[in-house]
PDB file of C-alpha atoms in Angstrom:
ATOM      1  CA  UNK A  16     -30.876  33.624   6.516  1.00  0.00           C
ATOM      2  CA  UNK A  17     -30.320  30.111   7.850  1.00  0.00           C
ATOM      3  CA  UNK A  18     -33.272  28.179   9.188  1.00  0.00           C
ATOM      4  CA  UNK A  19     -33.619  25.090  11.304  1.00  0.00           C
ATOM      5  CA  UNK A  20     -33.958  21.665   9.415  1.00  0.00           C
ATOM      6  CA  UNK A  21     -37.682  21.572  10.623  1.00  0.00           C
ATOM      7  CA  UNK A  22     -39.481  24.866  11.167  1.00  0.00           C
ATOM      8  CA  UNK A  23     -42.423  25.176  13.449  1.00  0.00           C
ATOM      9  CA  UNK A  24     -44.753  25.481  10.389  1.00  0.00           C
ATOM     10  CA  UNK A  25     -43.509  22.092   9.018  1.00  0.00           C
ATOM     11  CA  UNK A  26     -43.964  20.431  12.484  1.00  0.00           C
ATOM     12  CA  UNK A  27     -47.574  21.803  12.497  1.00  0.00           C
ATOM     13  CA  UNK A  28     -48.437  20.325   9.074  1.00  0.00           C
ATOM     14  CA  UNK A  29     -46.874  16.955  10.019  1.00  0.00           C
ATOM     15  CA  UNK A  30     -48.685  16.820  13.257  1.00  0.00           C
ATOM     16  CA  UNK A  31     -51.978  17.878  11.511  1.00  0.00           C
ATOM     17  CA  UNK A  32     -51.985  14.825   9.306  1.00  0.00           C
ATOM     18  CA  UNK A  33     -50.477  12.268  11.768  1.00  0.00           C
ATOM     19  CA  UNK A  34     -53.168  13.250  14.432  1.00  0.00           C
ATOM     20  CA  UNK A  35     -56.291  13.841  12.365  1.00  0.00           C
ATOM     21  CA  UNK A  36     -59.808  14.224  13.643  1.00  0.00           C
ATOM     22  CA  UNK A  37     -62.055  11.222  13.908  1.00  0.00           C
ATOM     23  CA  UNK A  38     -63.802  12.117  10.596  1.00  0.00           C
ATOM     24  CA  UNK A  39     -60.392  12.146   8.913  1.00  0.00           C
ATOM     25  CA  UNK A  40     -59.068   8.997  10.512  1.00  0.00           C
ATOM     26  CA  UNK A  41     -58.240   7.399   7.181  1.00  0.00           C
ATOM     27  CA  UNK A  42     -55.871  10.150   6.215  1.00  0.00           C
ATOM     28  CA  UNK A  43     -54.092   9.692   9.569  1.00  0.00           C
ATOM     29  CA  UNK A  44     -53.634   6.001   9.046  1.00  0.00           C
ATOM     30  CA  UNK A  45     -52.276   6.472   5.537  1.00  0.00           C
ATOM     31  CA  UNK A  46     -49.841   9.174   6.875  1.00  0.00           C
ATOM     32  CA  UNK A  47     -48.589   6.804   9.577  1.00  0.00           C
ATOM     33  CA  UNK A  48     -48.103   3.960   7.066  1.00  0.00           C
ATOM     34  CA  UNK A  49     -46.130   6.422   4.886  1.00  0.00           C
ATOM     35  CA  UNK A  50     -43.995   7.558   7.759  1.00  0.00           C
ATOM     36  CA  UNK A  51     -43.241   4.012   8.875  1.00  0.00           C
ATOM     37  CA  UNK A  52     -42.528   3.045   5.235  1.00  0.00           C
ATOM     38  CA  UNK A  53     -40.014   5.853   4.849  1.00  0.00           C
ATOM     39  CA  UNK A  54     -38.328   5.033   8.186  1.00  0.00           C
ATOM     40  CA  UNK A  55     -37.932   1.355   7.235  1.00  0.00           C
ATOM     41  CA  UNK A  56     -36.579   2.331   3.768  1.00  0.00           C
ATOM     42  CA  UNK A  57     -34.042   4.848   5.072  1.00  0.00           C
ATOM     43  CA  UNK A  58     -33.093   2.425   7.878  1.00  0.00           C
ATOM     44  CA  UNK A  59     -32.468  -0.418   5.317  1.00  0.00           C
ATOM     45  CA  UNK A  60     -30.424   1.928   3.134  1.00  0.00           C
ATOM     46  CA  UNK A  61     -28.177   2.921   6.031  1.00  0.00           C
ATOM     47  CA  UNK A  62     -27.651  -0.797   7.004  1.00  0.00           C
ATOM     48  CA  UNK A  63     -26.816  -1.749   3.356  1.00  0.00           C
ATOM     49  CA  UNK A  64     -24.397   1.202   3.061  1.00  0.00           C
ATOM     50  CA  UNK A  65     -22.720   0.244   6.351  1.00  0.00           C
ATOM     51  CA  UNK A  66     -22.244  -3.355   5.210  1.00  0.00           C
ATOM     52  CA  UNK A  67     -20.891  -2.305   1.805  1.00  0.00           C
ATOM     53  CA  UNK A  68     -18.501   0.219   3.381  1.00  0.00           C
ATOM     54  CA  UNK A  69     -17.264  -2.458   5.747  1.00  0.00           C
ATOM     55  CA  UNK A  70     -16.912  -5.017   2.916  1.00  0.00           C
ATOM     56  CA  UNK A  71     -14.899  -2.516   0.950  1.00  0.00           C
ATOM     57  CA  UNK A  72     -12.561  -1.757   3.714  1.00  0.00           C
ATOM     58  CA  UNK A  73     -12.173  -5.442   4.412  1.00  0.00           C
ATOM     59  CA  UNK A  74     -11.620  -6.321   0.804  1.00  0.00           C
ATOM     60  CA  UNK A  75      -9.091  -3.449   0.304  1.00  0.00           C
ATOM     61  CA  UNK A  76      -7.192  -4.505   3.364  1.00  0.00           C
ATOM     62  CA  UNK A  77      -6.984  -8.111   2.067  1.00  0.00           C
ATOM     63  CA  UNK A  78      -5.755  -7.032  -1.355  1.00  0.00           C
ATOM     64  CA  UNK A  79      -3.261  -4.348  -0.252  1.00  0.00           C
ATOM     65  CA  UNK A  80      -2.254  -5.830   3.035  1.00  0.00           C
ATOM     66  CA  UNK A  81       0.184  -8.282   1.443  1.00  0.00           C
ATOM     67  CA  UNK A  82       0.777  -6.697  -1.963  1.00  0.00           C
ATOM     68  CA  UNK A  83       2.776  -3.517  -2.911  1.00  0.00           C
ATOM     69  CA  UNK A  84       0.772  -0.470  -3.919  1.00  0.00           C
ATOM     70  CA  UNK A  85       3.130   0.143  -6.759  1.00  0.00           C
ATOM     71  CA  UNK A  86       6.120  -1.673  -8.344  1.00  0.00           C
ATOM     72  CA  UNK A  87       9.119   0.030  -9.780  1.00  0.00           C
ATOM     73  CA  UNK A  88      11.216  -1.878 -12.461  1.00  0.00           C
ATOM     74  CA  UNK A  89      14.343  -0.921 -14.343  1.00  0.00           C
ATOM     75  CA  UNK A  90      14.248   0.074 -18.113  1.00  0.00           C
ATOM     76  CA  UNK A  91      17.740  -1.057 -18.530  1.00  0.00           C
ATOM     77  CA  UNK A  92      18.409  -4.639 -19.564  1.00  0.00           C
ATOM     78  CA  UNK A  93      21.557  -6.504 -18.315  1.00  0.00           C
ATOM     79  CA  UNK A  94      22.938  -8.690 -20.926  1.00  0.00           C
ATOM     80  CA  UNK A  95      25.145 -10.382 -18.314  1.00  0.00           C
ATOM     81  CA  UNK A  96      22.016 -11.726 -16.644  1.00  0.00           C
ATOM     82  CA  UNK A  97      20.302 -13.113 -19.784  1.00  0.00           C
ATOM     83  CA  UNK A  98      18.894  -9.788 -20.673  1.00  0.00           C
ATOM     84  CA  UNK A  99      16.915  -9.305 -17.378  1.00  0.00           C
ATOM     85  CA  UNK A 100      15.892  -5.802 -16.345  1.00  0.00           C
ATOM     86  CA  UNK A 101      17.740  -5.612 -12.979  1.00  0.00           C
ATOM     87  CA  UNK A 102      18.194  -2.775 -10.551  1.00  0.00           C
ATOM     88  CA  UNK A 103      21.791  -2.183  -9.438  1.00  0.00           C
ATOM     89  CA  UNK A 104      22.459   0.008  -6.424  1.00  0.00           C
ATOM     90  CA  UNK A 105      18.878  -0.767  -5.336  1.00  0.00           C
ATOM     91  CA  UNK A 106      19.265   0.473  -1.777  1.00  0.00           C
ATOM     92  CA  UNK A 107      20.182   4.000  -3.093  1.00  0.00           C
ATOM     93  CA  UNK A 108      17.219   3.925  -5.414  1.00  0.00           C
ATOM     94  CA  UNK A 109      14.981   2.778  -2.523  1.00  0.00           C
ATOM     95  CA  UNK A 110      16.160   5.638  -0.340  1.00  0.00           C
ATOM     96  CA  UNK A 111      15.186   8.124  -3.017  1.00  0.00           C
ATOM     97  CA  UNK A 112      11.611   6.688  -3.123  1.00  0.00           C
ATOM     98  CA  UNK A 113      11.407   6.586   0.664  1.00  0.00           C
ATOM     99  CA  UNK A 114      12.161  10.369   0.686  1.00  0.00           C
ATOM    100  CA  UNK A 115       9.022  11.082  -1.207  1.00  0.00           C
ATOM    101  CA  UNK A 116       5.962  12.413   0.759  1.00  0.00           C
ATOM    102  CA  UNK A 117       3.311   9.701   1.477  1.00  0.00           C
ATOM    103  CA  UNK A 118       5.729   6.727   1.004  1.00  0.00           C
ATOM    104  CA  UNK A 119       5.756   4.449   3.927  1.00  0.00           C
ATOM    105  CA  UNK A 120       8.353   1.854   2.847  1.00  0.00           C
ATOM    106  CA  UNK A 121      10.165   0.633  -0.206  1.00  0.00           C
ATOM    107  CA  UNK A 122      11.266  -2.962  -0.375  1.00  0.00           C
ATOM    108  CA  UNK A 123      13.887  -4.178  -2.886  1.00  0.00           C
ATOM    109  CA  UNK A 124      12.868  -7.715  -3.980  1.00  0.00           C
ATOM    110  CA  UNK A 125      14.117 -10.575  -6.110  1.00  0.00           C
ATOM    111  CA  UNK A 126      11.157 -12.707  -7.390  1.00  0.00           C
ATOM    112  CA  UNK A 127      10.413 -15.623  -9.563  1.00  0.00           C
ATOM    113  CA  UNK A 128       8.079 -18.600 -10.183  1.00  0.00           C
ATOM    114  CA  UNK A 129       9.306 -22.059  -9.546  1.00  0.00           C
ATOM    115  CA  UNK A 130       8.425 -25.478  -8.290  1.00  0.00           C
ATOM    116  CA  UNK A 131       8.400 -26.357  -4.613  1.00  0.00           C
ATOM    117  CA  UNK A 132       8.636 -29.908  -3.392  1.00  0.00           C
ATOM    118  CA  UNK A 133       8.121 -31.743  -0.134  1.00  0.00           C
ATOM    119  CA  UNK A 134       7.052 -35.204   0.921  1.00  0.00           C
ATOM    120  CA  UNK A 135       7.065 -36.331  -2.685  1.00  0.00           C
ATOM    121  CA  UNK A 136       4.553 -33.612  -3.690  1.00  0.00           C
ATOM    122  CA  UNK A 137       5.124 -30.717  -6.109  1.00  0.00           C
ATOM    123  CA  UNK A 138       3.342 -27.444  -6.609  1.00  0.00           C
ATOM    124  CA  UNK A 139       4.029 -24.204  -8.495  1.00  0.00           C
ATOM    125  CA  UNK A 140       4.821 -21.196  -6.306  1.00  0.00           C
ATOM    126  CA  UNK A 141       5.765 -17.626  -6.386  1.00  0.00           C
ATOM    127  CA  UNK A 142       9.017 -16.805  -4.533  1.00  0.00           C
ATOM    128  CA  UNK A 143       9.732 -13.274  -3.261  1.00  0.00           C
ATOM    129  CA  UNK A 144      13.277 -12.599  -1.917  1.00  0.00           C
ATOM    130  CA  UNK A 145      13.005  -9.736   0.712  1.00  0.00           C
ATOM    131  CA  UNK A 146      14.876  -8.602   3.861  1.00  0.00           C
ATOM    132  CA  UNK A 147      13.506  -9.335   7.245  1.00  0.00           C
ATOM    133  CA  UNK A 148      12.926  -5.629   8.088  1.00  0.00           C
ATOM    134  CA  UNK A 149      10.924  -5.154   5.001  1.00  0.00           C
ATOM    135  CA  UNK A 150       8.868  -8.271   5.534  1.00  0.00           C
ATOM    136  CA  UNK A 151       7.979  -7.190   9.007  1.00  0.00           C
ATOM    137  CA  UNK A 152       6.427  -4.109   7.552  1.00  0.00           C
ATOM    138  CA  UNK A 153       3.981  -6.053   5.430  1.00  0.00           C
ATOM    139  CA  UNK A 154       0.818  -6.066   7.603  1.00  0.00           C
ATOM    140  CA  UNK A 155      -0.831  -9.304   6.539  1.00  0.00           C
ATOM    141  CA  UNK A 156       2.444 -11.261   6.803  1.00  0.00           C
ATOM    142  CA  UNK A 157       3.695  -9.910  10.055  1.00  0.00           C
ATOM    143  CA  UNK A 158       0.198 -10.012  11.623  1.00  0.00           C
ATOM    144  CA  UNK A 159      -1.793 -12.662   9.668  1.00  0.00           C
ATOM    145  CA  UNK A 160      -4.974 -14.463  10.687  1.00  0.00           C
ATOM    146  CA  UNK A 161      -2.968 -17.373  11.810  1.00  0.00           C
ATOM    147  CA  UNK A 162       0.764 -17.976  12.145  1.00  0.00           C
ATOM    148  CA  UNK A 163       3.029 -20.900  13.123  1.00  0.00           C
ATOM    149  CA  UNK A 164       6.621 -20.402  14.022  1.00  0.00           C
ATOM    150  CA  UNK A 165       8.530 -17.123  14.455  1.00  0.00           C
ATOM    151  CA  UNK A 166       9.205 -14.473  11.871  1.00  0.00           C
ATOM    152  CA  UNK A 167      12.408 -13.534  13.853  1.00  0.00           C
ATOM    153  CA  UNK A 168      13.821 -16.831  12.510  1.00  0.00           C
ATOM    154  CA  UNK A 169      13.291 -15.831   8.965  1.00  0.00           C
ATOM    155  CA  UNK A 170      16.990 -15.116   8.130  1.00  0.00           C
ATOM    156  CA  UNK A 171      17.816 -18.698   8.742  1.00  0.00           C
ATOM    157  CA  UNK A 172      14.940 -20.219   6.764  1.00  0.00           C
ATOM    158  CA  UNK A 173      11.904 -19.530   4.679  1.00  0.00           C
ATOM    159  CA  UNK A 174       8.327 -18.305   5.209  1.00  0.00           C
ATOM    160  CA  UNK A 175       5.545 -20.127   3.413  1.00  0.00           C
ATOM    161  CA  UNK A 176       1.840 -19.712   3.063  1.00  0.00           C
ATOM    162  CA  UNK A 177      -0.539 -21.990   4.867  1.00  0.00           C
ATOM    163  CA  UNK A 178      -1.875 -23.400   1.606  1.00  0.00           C
ATOM    164  CA  UNK A 179       1.661 -24.269   0.431  1.00  0.00           C
ATOM    165  CA  UNK A 180       2.316 -26.063   3.765  1.00  0.00           C
ATOM    166  CA  UNK A 181      -0.872 -28.048   3.440  1.00  0.00           C
ATOM    167  CA  UNK A 182      -0.278 -28.933  -0.132  1.00  0.00           C
ATOM    168  CA  UNK A 183       3.271 -30.239   0.590  1.00  0.00           C
ATOM    169  CA  UNK A 184       2.528 -31.568   4.114  1.00  0.00           C
ATOM    170  CA  UNK A 185       5.132 -29.339   5.711  1.00  0.00           C
ATOM    171  CA  UNK A 186       5.588 -28.280   9.279  1.00  0.00           C
ATOM    172  CA  UNK A 187       7.960 -25.930  11.079  1.00  0.00           C
ATOM    173  CA  UNK A 188      11.480 -27.297  10.833  1.00  0.00           C
ATOM    174  CA  UNK A 189      10.798 -29.358   7.742  1.00  0.00           C
ATOM    175  CA  UNK A 190      12.841 -28.887   4.545  1.00  0.00           C
ATOM    176  CA  UNK A 191      11.245 -27.484   1.304  1.00  0.00           C
ATOM    177  CA  UNK A 192      13.014 -28.001  -2.073  1.00  0.00           C
ATOM    178  CA  UNK A 193      12.847 -25.147  -4.592  1.00  0.00           C
ATOM    179  CA  UNK A 194      13.554 -25.845  -8.265  1.00  0.00           C
ATOM    180  CA  UNK A 195      13.918 -23.324 -11.041  1.00  0.00           C
ATOM    181  CA  UNK A 196      14.087 -24.494 -14.596  1.00  0.00           C
ATOM    182  CA  UNK A 197      15.889 -21.333 -15.597  1.00  0.00           C
ATOM    183  CA  UNK A 198      19.089 -22.756 -14.402  1.00  0.00           C
ATOM    184  CA  UNK A 199      22.808 -22.595 -15.166  1.00  0.00           C
ATOM    185  CA  UNK A 200      24.133 -23.203 -18.708  1.00  0.00           C
ATOM    186  CA  UNK A 201      26.377 -26.233 -18.884  1.00  0.00           C
ATOM    187  CA  UNK A 202      28.167 -28.214 -21.755  1.00  0.00           C
ATOM    188  CA  UNK A 203      25.247 -30.570 -21.525  1.00  0.00           C
ATOM    189  CA  UNK A 204      22.437 -28.078 -21.515  1.00  0.00           C
ATOM    190  CA  UNK A 205      20.632 -26.060 -18.909  1.00  0.00           C
ATOM    191  CA  UNK A 206      20.970 -27.443 -15.349  1.00  0.00           C
ATOM    192  CA  UNK A 207      18.034 -26.488 -13.152  1.00  0.00           C
ATOM    193  CA  UNK A 208      18.763 -24.656  -9.938  1.00  0.00           C
ATOM    194  CA  UNK A 209      17.784 -26.693  -6.868  1.00  0.00           C
ATOM    195  CA  UNK A 210      18.207 -25.884  -3.184  1.00  0.00           C
ATOM    196  CA  UNK A 211      16.679 -26.860   0.196  1.00  0.00           C
ATOM    197  CA  UNK A 212      15.368 -24.415   2.833  1.00  0.00           C
ATOM    198  CA  UNK A 213      14.081 -24.942   6.336  1.00  0.00           C
ATOM    199  CA  UNK A 214      10.604 -23.745   7.116  1.00  0.00           C
ATOM    200  CA  UNK A 215      10.620 -21.371  10.029  1.00  0.00           C
ATOM    201  CA  UNK A 216       7.327 -19.471   9.483  1.00  0.00           C
ATOM    202  CA  UNK A 217       3.929 -20.381   8.162  1.00  0.00           C
ATOM    203  CA  UNK A 218       1.334 -17.626   7.578  1.00  0.00           C
ATOM    204  CA  UNK A 219      -2.324 -17.528   6.726  1.00  0.00           C
ATOM    205  CA  UNK A 220      -3.701 -14.250   5.453  1.00  0.00           C
ATOM    206  CA  UNK A 221      -7.076 -15.548   4.308  1.00  0.00           C
ATOM    207  CA  UNK A 222      -6.553 -15.190   0.533  1.00  0.00           C
ATOM    208  CA  UNK A 223      -6.153 -18.378  -1.463  1.00  0.00           C
ATOM    209  CA  UNK A 224      -3.970 -16.686  -4.155  1.00  0.00           C
ATOM    210  CA  UNK A 225      -1.463 -15.750  -1.540  1.00  0.00           C
ATOM    211  CA  UNK A 226      -1.692 -18.665   0.975  1.00  0.00           C
ATOM    212  CA  UNK A 227      -1.556 -21.371  -1.698  1.00  0.00           C
ATOM    213  CA  UNK A 228       1.244 -19.856  -3.875  1.00  0.00           C
ATOM    214  CA  UNK A 229       3.470 -17.476  -2.075  1.00  0.00           C
ATOM    215  CA  UNK A 230       6.720 -18.021  -0.177  1.00  0.00           C
ATOM    216  CA  UNK A 231       9.244 -15.433   1.171  1.00  0.00           C
ATOM    217  CA  UNK A 232      13.015 -16.051   1.103  1.00  0.00           C
ATOM    218  CA  UNK A 233      15.779 -13.765   2.619  1.00  0.00           C
ATOM    219  CA  UNK A 234      16.846 -11.550  -0.208  1.00  0.00           C
ATOM    220  CA  UNK A 235      20.561 -12.684   0.033  1.00  0.00           C
ATOM    221  CA  UNK A 236      19.465 -16.291  -0.467  1.00  0.00           C
ATOM    222  CA  UNK A 237      17.208 -15.310  -3.370  1.00  0.00           C
ATOM    223  CA  UNK A 238      19.955 -13.401  -5.030  1.00  0.00           C
ATOM    224  CA  UNK A 239      22.307 -16.397  -4.677  1.00  0.00           C
ATOM    225  CA  UNK A 240      19.636 -18.798  -5.961  1.00  0.00           C
ATOM    226  CA  UNK A 241      19.068 -16.822  -9.117  1.00  0.00           C
ATOM    227  CA  UNK A 242      22.762 -15.613  -9.453  1.00  0.00           C
ATOM    228  CA  UNK A 243      21.769 -11.899  -9.042  1.00  0.00           C
ATOM    229  CA  UNK A 244      24.087 -10.787  -6.248  1.00  0.00           C
ATOM    230  CA  UNK A 245      24.098  -7.058  -5.948  1.00  0.00           C
ATOM    231  CA  UNK A 246      20.814  -6.684  -7.970  1.00  0.00           C
ATOM    232  CA  UNK A 247      17.087  -6.590  -7.342  1.00  0.00           C
ATOM    233  CA  UNK A 248      14.313  -7.460  -9.644  1.00  0.00           C
ATOM    234  CA  UNK A 249      12.005  -4.621  -8.569  1.00  0.00           C
ATOM    235  CA  UNK A 250      11.229  -2.151  -5.722  1.00  0.00           C
ATOM    236  CA  UNK A 251       7.913  -2.705  -3.933  1.00  0.00           C
ATOM    237  CA  UNK A 252       6.423   0.623  -2.885  1.00  0.00           C
ATOM    238  CA  UNK A 253       3.999   0.979   0.065  1.00  0.00           C
ATOM    239  CA  UNK A 254       2.232   4.331   0.573  1.00  0.00           C
ATOM    240  CA  UNK A 255      -0.006   5.911   3.116  1.00  0.00           C
ATOM    241  CA  UNK A 256      -2.928   6.618   0.735  1.00  0.00           C
ATOM    242  CA  UNK A 257      -3.170   3.725  -1.866  1.00  0.00           C
ATOM    243  CA  UNK A 258      -6.114   5.443  -3.640  1.00  0.00           C
ATOM    244  CA  UNK A 259      -3.722   8.337  -4.577  1.00  0.00           C
ATOM    245  CA  UNK A 260      -1.017   6.153  -6.047  1.00  0.00           C
ATOM    246  CA  UNK A 261      -1.738   7.284  -9.581  1.00  0.00           C
ATOM    247  CA  UNK A 262      -1.035  10.913  -8.583  1.00  0.00           C
ATOM    248  CA  UNK A 263       2.355   9.824  -7.073  1.00  0.00           C
ATOM    249  CA  UNK A 264       3.615   7.839  -9.959  1.00  0.00           C
ATOM    250  CA  UNK A 265       5.069  10.751 -11.946  1.00  0.00           C
ATOM    251  CA  UNK A 266       7.210  11.897  -9.015  1.00  0.00           C
ATOM    252  CA  UNK A 267       8.171   8.317  -8.323  1.00  0.00           C
ATOM    253  CA  UNK A 268       9.286   7.803 -11.908  1.00  0.00           C
TER     254      UNK A 268
END
């Protein structure tokens, strides 16, 4: 038989000690102190839990808002591209992953680390080649804390983090030079790949490891830069429930 959280008998005992007779006043004072102490302790615990839950949600959104929840690579190495594990027919492979329950989007990407230059300054950056449609589906890039320029002009230029722009002194419309030491073989050795791109979008997501190092380039330009036409380096997978990604991996594989 179900009973109420506080029965009449329990209320009677509580009231008995909270409102004692004059001769038992000390007991009443102690009971009130105990009650107030418990109230303050429970209240503090609720506040701390609320802060921690809010911090966890904010931290998770920062980490996952600009990074894939899972990355799919190829196990087949292409000797024609220096033994790199590239994905051919990547759109068909991406469509297979998009059809899985719980998958929100799959973005084929071409990525690499290189040097970025501007105004006689140089920094190391992480370049990700991606389509405009897929870039618009990355929450912290399409809707960052701050943004300058327009993401709609991405196909004709390049998107860079706020930290990259500050380090190189770049503004919208300026040219940024990308240099990759993994260049083209020539009779005189390896010639580095160098190209200029116009800055059309500057984003600030609030994470130094992204704002200071990351840039996005249209995937066709990235493929041309690395001589990977028709191939992708990986597939970035975004799901509805990132916490369940481990359970989804066997089916994704």
